Coordinates of C-alpha atoms in Angstrom, one line a residue:
M1 CA -14.0 2.6 -49.4
A2 CA -10.9 3.4 -47.3
R3 CA -12.9 4.6 -44.3
P4 CA -15.0 1.4 -43.8
R5 CA -11.8 -0.6 -44.3
R6 CA -10.1 1.3 -41.4
G7 CA -13.2 0.9 -39.2
M8 CA -13.2 -2.8 -40.0
L9 CA -9.6 -3.1 -39.0
A10 CA -10.2 -1.2 -35.8
N11 CA -13.0 -3.5 -34.7
E12 CA -11.2 -6.6 -35.9
P13 CA -10.1 -7.8 -32.3
M14 CA -13.7 -7.5 -31.0
L15 CA -15.0 -9.3 -34.0
M16 CA -12.5 -12.1 -33.6
L17 CA -13.5 -12.3 -29.9
A18 CA -17.2 -12.5 -30.7
L19 CA -16.6 -15.3 -33.3
S20 CA -14.4 -17.1 -30.8
V21 CA -17.1 -17.1 -28.2
V22 CA -19.7 -18.4 -30.7
A23 CA -17.2 -21.2 -31.8
L24 CA -16.5 -22.1 -28.1
Y25 CA -20.2 -22.5 -27.3
Y26 CA -21.3 -24.5 -30.4
G27 CA -18.0 -26.5 -30.6
R28 CA -18.0 -27.5 -26.9
P29 CA -18.5 -31.3 -27.6
V30 CA -15.0 -31.4 -29.1
L31 CA -13.3 -28.3 -27.7
M32 CA -14.2 -29.1 -24.1
P33 CA -12.4 -32.5 -24.1
L34 CA -9.5 -30.9 -26.0
A35 CA -9.2 -28.2 -23.3
M36 CA -9.3 -30.8 -20.6
A37 CA -6.6 -32.8 -22.4
L38 CA -4.5 -29.7 -22.8
T39 CA -4.8 -29.0 -19.1
L40 CA -3.8 -32.5 -18.2
N41 CA -0.9 -32.2 -20.7
F42 CA 0.5 -29.2 -18.8
L43 CA 0.1 -31.1 -15.5
L44 CA 1.7 -34.4 -16.6
A45 CA 4.3 -33.1 -19.0
P46 CA 6.9 -32.2 -16.3
V47 CA 6.6 -35.8 -15.0
V48 CA 7.2 -37.2 -18.5
I49 CA 10.2 -34.9 -19.0
L50 CA 11.6 -36.0 -15.6
L51 CA 11.3 -39.7 -16.6
Q52 CA 13.0 -39.0 -19.9
K53 CA 15.9 -37.4 -18.0
V54 CA 16.5 -40.6 -16.2
R55 CA 16.8 -42.4 -19.6
V56 CA 13.2 -43.7 -19.8
G57 CA 11.9 -43.8 -23.4
R58 CA 9.2 -41.4 -24.5
L59 CA 6.5 -44.1 -25.1
P60 CA 7.2 -46.0 -21.8
A61 CA 7.3 -42.7 -19.9
V62 CA 3.9 -41.6 -21.4
V63 CA 2.3 -45.0 -20.7
L64 CA 3.6 -45.0 -17.1
V65 CA 2.3 -41.5 -16.4
M66 CA -1.1 -42.2 -18.0
V67 CA -1.5 -45.5 -16.2
F68 CA -0.6 -43.8 -12.9
A69 CA -2.8 -40.8 -13.4
T70 CA -5.8 -43.0 -14.4
T71 CA -5.2 -45.3 -11.4
V72 CA -5.2 -42.3 -9.0
V73 CA -8.3 -40.8 -10.5
G74 CA -10.1 -44.1 -10.6
G75 CA -9.1 -45.0 -7.1
V76 CA -10.2 -41.6 -5.7
G77 CA -13.4 -41.8 -7.6
W78 CA -14.1 -45.4 -6.3
I79 CA -13.4 -44.3 -2.7
V80 CA -15.6 -41.3 -3.0
A81 CA -18.5 -43.2 -4.7
R82 CA -18.4 -46.0 -2.1
Q83 CA -18.4 -43.8 0.9
L84 CA -21.0 -41.5 -0.6
L85 CA -23.3 -44.5 -0.8
N86 CA -22.6 -45.4 2.8
V87 CA -23.4 -41.8 3.8
A88 CA -26.7 -41.9 1.9
S89 CA -27.7 -45.2 3.5
D90 CA -27.0 -43.9 7.0
L91 CA -28.7 -40.6 6.7
P92 CA -32.2 -41.8 7.6
N93 CA -30.9 -42.9 11.0
Y94 CA -30.0 -39.3 11.8
R95 CA -33.3 -37.5 11.0
L96 CA -34.2 -37.4 14.7
N97 CA -31.0 -35.4 15.4
I98 CA -31.8 -33.0 12.6
H99 CA -35.3 -32.2 14.0
D100 CA -34.0 -31.9 17.5
K101 CA -31.5 -29.2 16.4
M102 CA -34.1 -27.4 14.4
D103 CA -36.5 -27.4 17.4
A104 CA -33.7 -26.2 19.7
L105 CA -33.0 -23.2 17.4
H106 CA -36.7 -22.6 16.9
M107 CA -35.9 -22.9 13.2
P108 CA -38.9 -23.1 10.8
K109 CA -38.8 -26.5 9.1
D110 CA -39.7 -24.9 5.8
G111 CA -36.7 -22.5 6.0
A112 CA -33.7 -22.7 3.8
L113 CA -31.5 -24.6 6.3
G114 CA -34.4 -26.7 7.6
R115 CA -35.2 -27.8 4.1
A116 CA -31.5 -28.6 3.4
L117 CA -31.2 -30.7 6.5
T118 CA -34.5 -32.5 5.9
S119 CA -33.6 -33.2 2.3
M120 CA -30.4 -35.0 3.3
G121 CA -32.4 -37.5 5.3
E122 CA -35.0 -37.9 2.5
V123 CA -32.3 -38.5 -0.1
G124 CA -30.8 -41.1 2.1
Q125 CA -34.2 -42.7 2.6
E126 CA -34.9 -42.9 -1.1
I127 CA -31.4 -44.4 -1.8
S128 CA -31.6 -46.9 1.0
G129 CA -35.2 -47.9 0.4
T130 CA -36.1 -47.6 4.1
Q131 CA -39.4 -46.2 5.5
T132 CA -39.6 -43.9 8.4
V133 CA -42.4 -42.2 10.2
D134 CA -43.6 -38.9 9.0
S135 CA -41.3 -36.1 10.0
H136 CA -44.2 -33.9 10.9
P137 CA -46.5 -36.1 12.9
I138 CA -50.0 -34.8 13.7
Q139 CA -51.3 -35.5 17.1
R140 CA -54.8 -36.9 16.9
S141 CA -57.4 -35.6 19.3
H142 CA -59.9 -37.8 21.1
M143 CA -63.3 -37.6 19.4
T144 CA -66.7 -38.3 21.1
R145 CA -69.1 -40.9 19.8
K146 CA -71.6 -38.3 18.6
A147 CA -68.8 -36.5 16.7
R148 CA -67.7 -39.7 15.0
E149 CA -71.3 -40.5 14.0
E150 CA -71.7 -37.0 12.6
A151 CA -68.5 -37.3 10.6
K152 CA -69.6 -40.7 9.2
A153 CA -73.0 -39.3 8.1
E154 CA -71.2 -36.3 6.5
A155 CA -68.9 -38.7 4.6
E156 CA -71.8 -40.8 3.4
A157 CA -73.8 -37.7 2.2
H158 CA -70.8 -36.2 0.4
P159 CA -68.6 -39.0 -0.7
K160 CA -65.0 -38.0 -1.8
P161 CA -63.9 -38.7 -5.3
S162 CA -61.8 -41.8 -5.8
L163 CA -58.2 -41.3 -6.7
V164 CA -57.3 -42.2 -10.3
T165 CA -53.8 -43.4 -11.0
V166 CA -52.5 -43.1 -14.5
V167 CA -50.4 -46.1 -15.3
P168 CA -47.9 -45.4 -18.2
P169 CA -47.6 -48.1 -20.8
P170 CA -44.7 -50.4 -20.4
I171 CA -41.6 -49.3 -22.2
T172 CA -39.7 -51.5 -24.6
E173 CA -36.4 -53.1 -23.8
R174 CA -34.8 -50.9 -26.4
E175 CA -36.2 -47.7 -24.8
Y176 CA -35.2 -48.9 -21.3
L177 CA -31.7 -49.6 -22.6
R178 CA -31.4 -46.2 -24.2
Q179 CA -32.6 -44.4 -21.0
F180 CA -30.1 -46.4 -19.0
V181 CA -27.1 -46.3 -21.3
T182 CA -27.3 -42.7 -22.6
P183 CA -26.4 -41.0 -19.2
V184 CA -23.5 -43.4 -18.9
L185 CA -22.1 -43.3 -22.4
R186 CA -21.9 -39.5 -22.7
P187 CA -19.4 -38.9 -19.8
L188 CA -17.7 -42.1 -20.7
G189 CA -17.2 -40.9 -24.3
T190 CA -15.9 -37.5 -23.1
A191 CA -13.5 -39.3 -20.7
T192 CA -12.2 -41.5 -23.5
M193 CA -11.7 -38.5 -25.8
V194 CA -9.8 -36.7 -23.0
I195 CA -7.5 -39.8 -22.5
I196 CA -6.8 -40.1 -26.2
F197 CA -6.1 -36.4 -26.7
T198 CA -3.8 -36.3 -23.6
F199 CA -1.9 -39.4 -24.7
Y200 CA -1.3 -38.0 -28.1
M201 CA -0.2 -34.6 -26.8
L202 CA 2.3 -36.1 -24.4
L203 CA 3.6 -38.4 -27.1
K204 CA 3.8 -35.8 -29.8
R205 CA 4.7 -32.8 -27.8
E206 CA 7.5 -31.5 -30.1
D207 CA 5.5 -32.2 -33.2
L208 CA 2.5 -30.1 -32.0
R209 CA 4.9 -27.3 -31.0
N210 CA 6.5 -27.3 -34.4
R211 CA 3.1 -27.2 -36.2
L212 CA 2.2 -24.2 -34.1
L213 CA 5.5 -22.5 -35.1
L214 CA 4.9 -23.3 -38.7
L215 CA 1.4 -21.7 -38.5
A216 CA 2.9 -18.6 -37.0
G217 CA 5.4 -18.2 -39.9
A218 CA 9.2 -17.7 -39.9
G219 CA 8.8 -14.0 -39.2
R220 CA 7.1 -14.6 -35.9
L221 CA 9.1 -17.5 -34.5
N222 CA 10.6 -15.5 -31.7
V223 CA 7.2 -14.2 -30.5
M224 CA 5.5 -17.6 -30.8
T225 CA 8.3 -19.4 -29.0
Q226 CA 8.2 -16.9 -26.1
A227 CA 4.4 -17.3 -26.0
L228 CA 4.5 -21.1 -25.9
N229 CA 7.3 -21.2 -23.3
D230 CA 5.5 -18.6 -21.1
A231 CA 2.1 -20.4 -21.3
A232 CA 3.7 -23.8 -20.6
Q233 CA 5.7 -22.5 -17.6
R234 CA 2.8 -20.5 -16.0
I235 CA 0.2 -23.2 -16.4
S236 CA 2.4 -26.1 -15.5
S237 CA 3.7 -24.4 -12.4
F238 CA 0.3 -23.4 -11.3
L239 CA -1.3 -26.8 -12.0
V240 CA 1.4 -28.8 -10.3
M241 CA 1.4 -26.6 -7.2
N242 CA -2.4 -26.4 -7.1
A243 CA -2.6 -30.2 -7.2
V244 CA -0.1 -30.5 -4.4
V245 CA -1.8 -27.9 -2.2
N246 CA -5.3 -29.3 -2.8
A247 CA -4.1 -32.9 -2.0
A248 CA -2.4 -31.7 1.2
Y249 CA -5.5 -29.7 2.0
G250 CA -7.7 -32.8 1.6
V251 CA -5.4 -34.9 3.7
V252 CA -5.2 -32.4 6.6
F253 CA -8.9 -31.8 6.5
G254 CA -9.7 -35.5 6.5
V255 CA -7.3 -36.2 9.4
G256 CA -8.9 -33.4 11.3
L257 CA -12.3 -34.8 10.8
Y258 CA -11.1 -38.2 11.8
L259 CA -9.8 -36.9 15.0
L260 CA -13.2 -35.2 15.6
H261 CA -14.7 -38.7 15.1
V262 CA -16.7 -37.6 12.0
P263 CA -17.8 -40.7 10.1
N264 CA -16.5 -41.1 6.5
A265 CA -13.7 -38.6 7.1
T266 CA -11.9 -39.9 4.0
L267 CA -14.8 -38.9 1.8
W268 CA -15.1 -35.4 3.2
G269 CA -11.3 -34.8 2.9
A270 CA -11.2 -36.1 -0.7
L271 CA -14.3 -33.9 -1.6
A272 CA -12.7 -30.8 0.0
G273 CA -9.5 -31.3 -2.0
L274 CA -11.3 -32.0 -5.2
L275 CA -13.8 -29.2 -4.9
R276 CA -11.1 -26.6 -4.4
L277 CA -10.3 -27.1 -8.1
V278 CA -13.6 -25.2 -8.7
P279 CA -12.9 -21.4 -8.1
Y280 CA -14.8 -19.8 -5.2
A281 CA -18.0 -22.1 -5.1
G282 CA -16.0 -25.3 -4.7
T283 CA -14.4 -24.2 -1.5
L284 CA -17.8 -23.3 0.1
V285 CA -19.4 -26.5 -0.9
G286 CA -16.4 -28.6 0.3
G287 CA -16.7 -27.0 3.7
S288 CA -20.4 -26.9 4.1
L289 CA -21.1 -30.6 3.3
P290 CA -19.2 -32.1 6.3
F291 CA -20.6 -29.3 8.6
L292 CA -24.2 -30.2 7.6
Y293 CA -23.4 -33.9 7.9
S294 CA -22.0 -33.4 11.4
L295 CA -25.2 -31.6 12.4
A296 CA -27.1 -34.7 11.4
V297 CA -24.7 -37.2 13.0
F298 CA -24.0 -35.8 16.4
D299 CA -26.5 -35.2 19.3
T300 CA -24.6 -32.2 20.6
W301 CA -23.4 -28.9 19.0
G302 CA -19.7 -29.3 19.9
P303 CA -18.5 -31.5 17.0
P304 CA -20.2 -29.4 14.2
L305 CA -18.8 -26.2 15.6
F306 CA -15.3 -27.8 15.7
V307 CA -15.8 -28.9 12.1
L308 CA -16.6 -25.3 11.1
L309 CA -13.6 -24.0 13.1
L310 CA -11.3 -26.5 11.4
F311 CA -12.5 -25.5 8.0
G312 CA -12.2 -21.8 8.7
V313 CA -8.7 -22.0 10.1
L314 CA -7.5 -24.3 7.3
E315 CA -9.0 -22.2 4.5
I316 CA -7.7 -18.9 5.9
T317 CA -4.2 -20.3 6.3
V318 CA -4.1 -21.8 2.9
A319 CA -5.8 -19.0 1.0
N320 CA -3.9 -16.1 2.7
F321 CA -0.4 -17.6 3.4
V322 CA 0.3 -20.9 1.6
E323 CA -1.1 -20.1 -1.8
P324 CA 0.3 -16.6 -2.2
W325 CA 3.7 -17.9 -1.0
L326 CA 3.8 -20.8 -3.4
Y327 CA 1.9 -19.4 -6.4
G328 CA 3.3 -15.9 -6.5
S329 CA 2.7 -14.5 -10.0
H330 CA 2.6 -17.9 -11.8
T331 CA -0.9 -17.2 -13.2
G332 CA -0.8 -13.5 -13.7
I333 CA -4.6 -13.2 -13.3
S334 CA -6.2 -10.5 -11.3
S335 CA -8.8 -11.7 -8.7
L336 CA -11.6 -9.8 -10.3
A337 CA -10.7 -11.2 -13.8
L338 CA -10.6 -14.7 -12.4
L339 CA -14.1 -14.3 -11.0
I340 CA -15.5 -12.9 -14.2
T341 CA -13.9 -15.5 -16.4
A342 CA -15.1 -18.3 -14.1
V343 CA -18.7 -17.1 -14.7
V344 CA -18.1 -16.8 -18.5
W345 CA -16.6 -20.2 -18.8
T346 CA -19.4 -21.7 -16.7
L347 CA -22.0 -20.2 -19.0
L348 CA -20.2 -21.5 -22.0
W349 CA -19.2 -25.0 -20.8
G350 CA -21.0 -25.6 -17.5
I351 CA -19.1 -27.2 -14.6
P352 CA -16.2 -28.3 -16.8
G353 CA -15.7 -24.7 -17.8
L354 CA -15.7 -23.6 -14.2
V355 CA -12.9 -26.2 -13.4
L356 CA -10.9 -25.1 -16.5
A357 CA -11.4 -21.4 -16.0
T358 CA -7.9 -20.6 -14.6
P359 CA -5.7 -22.4 -17.2
L360 CA -7.9 -21.2 -20.1
T361 CA -7.7 -17.6 -18.8
V362 CA -3.9 -17.9 -18.5
C363 CA -3.8 -18.9 -22.2
L364 CA -5.8 -15.8 -23.0
I365 CA -3.4 -13.6 -21.0
V366 CA -0.4 -15.0 -22.8
L367 CA -2.2 -14.4 -26.1
G368 CA -2.8 -10.8 -25.2
R369 CA 0.8 -10.4 -24.1
Y370 CA 2.4 -11.5 -27.4
V371 CA -0.2 -10.8 -30.1
P372 CA -0.6 -7.0 -30.5
Q373 CA -4.2 -7.3 -31.8
M374 CA -5.2 -9.0 -28.6
S375 CA -3.3 -6.8 -26.1
F376 CA -6.5 -5.7 -24.5
L377 CA -6.9 -9.2 -23.1
H378 CA -3.6 -8.8 -21.1
V379 CA -4.8 -5.4 -19.9
L380 CA -8.2 -6.6 -18.8
L381 CA -7.3 -10.0 -17.3
G382 CA -3.7 -9.6 -16.1
D383 CA -2.6 -8.6 -12.7
E384 CA -0.2 -5.9 -13.9
A385 CA -2.7 -3.0 -13.7
E386 CA -0.7 -0.4 -11.8
L387 CA 0.1 2.9 -13.5
T388 CA 3.8 3.9 -13.8
P389 CA 4.8 6.6 -11.3
D390 CA 4.9 9.3 -13.9
A391 CA 1.5 8.4 -15.4
H392 CA 0.0 8.2 -11.9
F393 CA 1.6 11.6 -11.0
Y394 CA 0.2 13.2 -14.2
E395 CA -3.2 11.6 -13.7
R396 CA -3.5 13.2 -10.2
L397 CA -2.5 16.5 -11.6
L398 CA -5.2 16.2 -14.3
A399 CA -7.6 15.6 -11.5
M400 CA -6.2 18.8 -9.8
D401 CA -5.3 16.8 -6.7
Q402 CA -2.1 18.5 -5.8
A403 CA -1.8 16.8 -2.4
E404 CA -2.0 13.3 -3.8
A405 CA 0.4 14.1 -6.6
H406 CA 3.0 15.4 -4.2
A407 CA 2.4 12.3 -2.0
I408 CA 3.2 10.1 -5.1
A409 CA 6.5 12.1 -5.6
D410 CA 7.3 11.8 -1.9
R411 CA 6.8 8.0 -1.9
Y412 CA 9.0 7.7 -5.0
L413 CA 11.7 9.8 -3.4
E414 CA 12.1 7.4 -0.5
G415 CA 15.5 5.9 -0.9
R416 CA 16.2 7.9 -4.1
T417 CA 17.7 11.2 -5.1
S418 CA 15.9 14.2 -6.5
L419 CA 17.7 13.5 -9.8
E420 CA 16.0 10.1 -10.1
L421 CA 12.7 11.7 -9.2
Y422 CA 13.1 14.4 -11.9
D423 CA 14.2 11.9 -14.7
A424 CA 11.6 9.2 -13.8
V425 CA 8.5 11.2 -12.8
L426 CA 8.6 15.0 -13.2
L427 CA 10.2 15.3 -16.7
P428 CA 8.0 12.6 -18.2
A429 CA 4.9 14.3 -16.7
L430 CA 6.1 17.6 -18.2
C431 CA 6.4 15.9 -21.6
L432 CA 2.8 14.7 -21.3
V433 CA 1.7 18.2 -20.4
E434 CA 3.4 19.6 -23.5
Q435 CA 2.0 17.0 -25.8
D436 CA -1.5 17.4 -24.5
R437 CA -1.3 21.2 -24.8
H438 CA -0.3 21.0 -28.4
K439 CA -3.0 18.4 -29.1
G440 CA -5.5 20.9 -27.8
V441 CA -6.9 18.5 -25.1
L442 CA -5.6 20.5 -22.1
D443 CA -7.1 23.8 -21.2
E444 CA -5.0 26.7 -20.0
V445 CA -6.4 26.7 -16.5
R446 CA -5.5 23.1 -15.9
S447 CA -2.2 23.5 -17.7
A448 CA -1.2 26.4 -15.5
F449 CA -2.2 24.5 -12.4
M450 CA 0.0 21.5 -13.4
L451 CA 3.0 23.6 -14.1
Q452 CA 2.6 25.6 -10.9
S453 CA 2.3 22.3 -8.9
I454 CA 5.5 20.9 -10.5
T455 CA 7.3 24.2 -9.9
E456 CA 6.3 24.3 -6.2
L457 CA 7.5 20.7 -5.8
T458 CA 10.8 21.5 -7.4
A459 CA 11.2 24.5 -5.1
E460 CA 10.5 22.4 -2.1
L461 CA 13.3 20.0 -3.1
M462 CA 15.6 22.9 -3.7
A463 CA 15.4 23.8 -0.1
F464 CA 17.3 20.7 0.8
D465 CA 20.4 22.0 -0.9
T466 CA 22.8 22.6 2.0
G467 CA 25.3 24.6 0.0
L468 CA 28.2 22.7 -1.6
E469 CA 31.7 23.9 -2.4
R470 CA 31.6 25.1 -6.0
K471 CA 34.4 23.5 -8.0
G472 CA 32.6 23.0 -11.3
C473 CA 32.6 25.2 -14.3
P474 CA 30.0 28.0 -14.5
I475 CA 26.9 26.9 -16.4
V476 CA 24.1 29.0 -17.9
C477 CA 20.7 27.2 -18.4
I478 CA 18.5 28.6 -21.2
P479 CA 15.0 27.4 -21.8
A480 CA 14.2 27.2 -25.5
N481 CA 10.8 28.8 -25.4
E482 CA 7.8 27.4 -23.6
Q483 CA 7.0 27.6 -19.9
T484 CA 7.5 23.9 -19.6
D485 CA 11.0 24.4 -20.9
Q486 CA 11.6 26.9 -18.1
V487 CA 10.4 24.4 -15.5
A488 CA 12.7 21.7 -16.9
A489 CA 15.6 24.2 -17.0
A490 CA 15.0 25.0 -13.3
M491 CA 15.3 21.3 -12.5
L492 CA 18.5 21.1 -14.5
A493 CA 20.0 24.1 -12.7
Q494 CA 19.1 22.6 -9.3
V495 CA 20.8 19.3 -10.3
L496 CA 23.9 21.1 -11.5
E497 CA 24.0 23.2 -8.3
Q498 CA 24.0 20.1 -6.2
S499 CA 26.8 18.7 -8.4
G500 CA 29.0 21.7 -7.4
H501 CA 28.5 24.0 -10.4
N502 CA 27.8 27.7 -10.4
T503 CA 24.6 27.9 -12.4
M504 CA 22.2 30.6 -13.4
M505 CA 18.9 30.7 -15.3
L506 CA 18.8 33.0 -18.4
P507 CA 15.5 33.4 -20.3
V508 CA 15.8 33.3 -24.0
V509 CA 14.2 36.8 -24.4
S510 CA 17.1 38.3 -22.3
L511 CA 19.9 37.1 -24.7
S512 CA 21.0 40.5 -25.8
D513 CA 24.2 41.1 -27.8
E514 CA 25.8 42.5 -24.6
I515 CA 25.2 39.4 -22.6
L516 CA 26.4 37.1 -25.4
A517 CA 29.5 39.2 -25.7
R518 CA 30.2 38.7 -22.0
L519 CA 29.7 35.0 -22.3
A520 CA 32.0 34.8 -25.2
A521 CA 34.7 36.4 -23.1
E522 CA 34.3 33.5 -20.6
P523 CA 34.9 30.4 -22.8
E524 CA 35.0 28.2 -19.6
T525 CA 31.2 28.9 -19.2
S526 CA 29.0 26.1 -20.6
I527 CA 25.6 26.6 -22.1
C528 CA 22.7 24.2 -21.5
I529 CA 19.6 24.5 -23.6
S530 CA 16.4 23.0 -22.3
A531 CA 13.7 21.9 -24.8
L532 CA 10.7 19.6 -24.5
P533 CA 9.0 17.7 -27.4
P534 CA 6.9 17.6 -29.5
F535 CA 8.1 20.8 -31.3
A536 CA 11.5 21.2 -29.6
F537 CA 13.8 20.6 -32.6
A538 CA 13.0 23.7 -34.6
R539 CA 13.3 26.1 -31.6
A540 CA 16.4 24.4 -30.3
R541 CA 18.1 24.5 -33.7
A542 CA 17.4 28.2 -34.2
L543 CA 18.8 28.9 -30.7
C544 CA 21.8 26.7 -31.2
Q545 CA 22.7 28.4 -34.5
R546 CA 22.5 31.9 -32.8
L547 CA 24.7 30.8 -29.9
R548 CA 27.2 29.0 -32.0
E549 CA 27.8 32.0 -34.2
Q550 CA 28.4 34.3 -31.2
L551 CA 29.9 31.8 -28.7
P552 CA 32.3 29.6 -30.8
Q553 CA 34.5 28.6 -27.9
N554 CA 31.8 27.8 -25.3
K555 CA 30.5 24.3 -24.8
I556 CA 26.9 23.9 -25.7
V557 CA 24.8 21.0 -24.4
L558 CA 21.3 20.5 -25.7
G559 CA 18.7 18.7 -23.5
L560 CA 15.9 17.2 -25.6
W561 CA 14.1 15.8 -22.6
G562 CA 12.3 12.5 -23.1
S563 CA 13.2 12.3 -26.8
N564 CA 13.0 8.8 -28.4
A565 CA 15.3 9.7 -31.4
N566 CA 18.9 8.6 -31.8
L567 CA 20.9 11.3 -30.1
D568 CA 23.9 11.1 -32.4
S569 CA 21.8 11.3 -35.6
M570 CA 19.8 14.1 -34.0
R571 CA 23.0 16.0 -33.3
E572 CA 24.1 15.7 -37.0
R573 CA 20.8 17.2 -38.1
F574 CA 22.0 20.5 -36.7
G575 CA 24.6 20.9 -39.3
T576 CA 27.2 23.5 -38.6
A577 CA 25.2 24.7 -35.6
R578 CA 25.3 21.4 -33.9
P579 CA 25.9 21.4 -30.2
D580 CA 28.8 19.7 -28.5
A581 CA 26.4 17.1 -27.0
V582 CA 22.7 16.1 -27.1
V583 CA 21.2 14.5 -24.0
K584 CA 17.7 13.4 -23.0
T585 CA 17.9 13.0 -19.2
L586 CA 19.2 15.2 -16.4
A587 CA 21.6 12.4 -15.4
Q588 CA 23.2 12.4 -18.9
A589 CA 23.5 16.2 -18.8
S590 CA 25.2 16.1 -15.3
N591 CA 27.7 13.4 -16.5
E592 CA 28.4 15.4 -19.7
L593 CA 29.2 18.5 -17.8
K594 CA 31.5 16.8 -15.3
Q595 CA 34.2 16.9 -17.9
C596 CA 34.5 20.7 -17.6
E597 CA 35.2 20.7 -13.8
R598 CA 37.9 23.0 -12.6
V599 CA 39.4 24.0 -9.3
A600 CA 37.7 27.1 -7.9
V601 CA 39.9 30.2 -7.6

């Protein structure tokens, strides 16, 4: 029974995600107003906190903010609705301009744009109740008397069937009231729930936070506190700046339309600002509506083209300069992830889901950042998708792309030393090579290619050594065993040479008793052992024991490159054969060996 249990635990995040999607879909009558209220809470909470700092009580501050927000929303809605009715009532007067422009472009009236322009006039006609002539008049031809008589005889011989009109039975007052009230009560009920939830969240902000911390448990207070603070900061900053940018966008767009003498410029500016809350689609709709309206209103092509130019310049400026400068990394969502999540939230909740897509996705990213079981959400949706330099370098070597791998190293080397390149890129890549070799997932051909590429890169960097005055103690670098240890030892020797030491490479197979005796006669010579995990300890311990027995006066430094273990405890595990120092980076080895500097003779 253990195997199914492990499989169940492995699939637990995906199972939780599937259950969450089902719950979001079927629980949308309650969850959607709750999400809207949470979004408004993030938007309005900074204002409430600001009022409290100037010694306004919590309840008065919440009431003031809610009244102000409701007044602004209601005022904008009233202006938009009133001017929208004015536009609809005026549209029938502009149908002649529409057909003139369609004829000038030789545009088919049954095409997409032709139907859109014609529909605007028809909608206005239906709303205003006016009647106009047929938009497609048929020019009657003059008929002769004989032709008219023949047509009359044909009609009498073959009479056309009479039209039958089905008159539905009259509906009751109750049914009429239900049909009239239901479309109004549903959005009104949702708005009421949003207002109540928002008011409670603003009033009981600390209480809700404490409840979430209690649910997390005392052992996860640190993680939960960081998650709540991160989510609140990211979403609040984004929503506040988004509201400011969209409001300014609407004002500038409305003023521009007013200067172009476009009627109802306030309506189009307000719609442009509001529709930018909807990712991607809202911007296109907000710009196309005034353009189509200007086509219907003006007799010439100049004003519509200027409207299109105004929209293009404003949108390019805001999207490419203003928003990146103001938003920065406040959301942490990649562009592709925002597009995908916008589609998903729209499928789940419709238009409200599209509006709430960004703040809800930020909550998912924060959840993935602080909950280990949901870390895949942060990887999939976050904007931090770049590989580290060492992983990128290793990936290119795996693809046997030596040119790009060396280019990555060259880019990292700009403004840095070769020591930094070795410690941050090449040594970690060597550790990955060694680990994959011992796992059996790296074949010999690819392994040899990777080691050869790293060796060549190290040799290229060694050519920049201009020859320093040697004042440091002589050092012998000994690789523990594998070829990767030899490459790492070559890097160490190069770093020590550039630090002013006389160094030499000595393979472990050449450690004869005669050579060890010569080294013992030179106690100022230090020994550096190079070893790479995962099986470095056993080899390094055996080599250290042999060297310590025959070189009791020489300093021995062991380099366990990339080791995650505690170095002091690792050194104690060597017992009587322990080295004088254990290091895990080339920089640490260089600093350790500075202590044995001497004046050259």
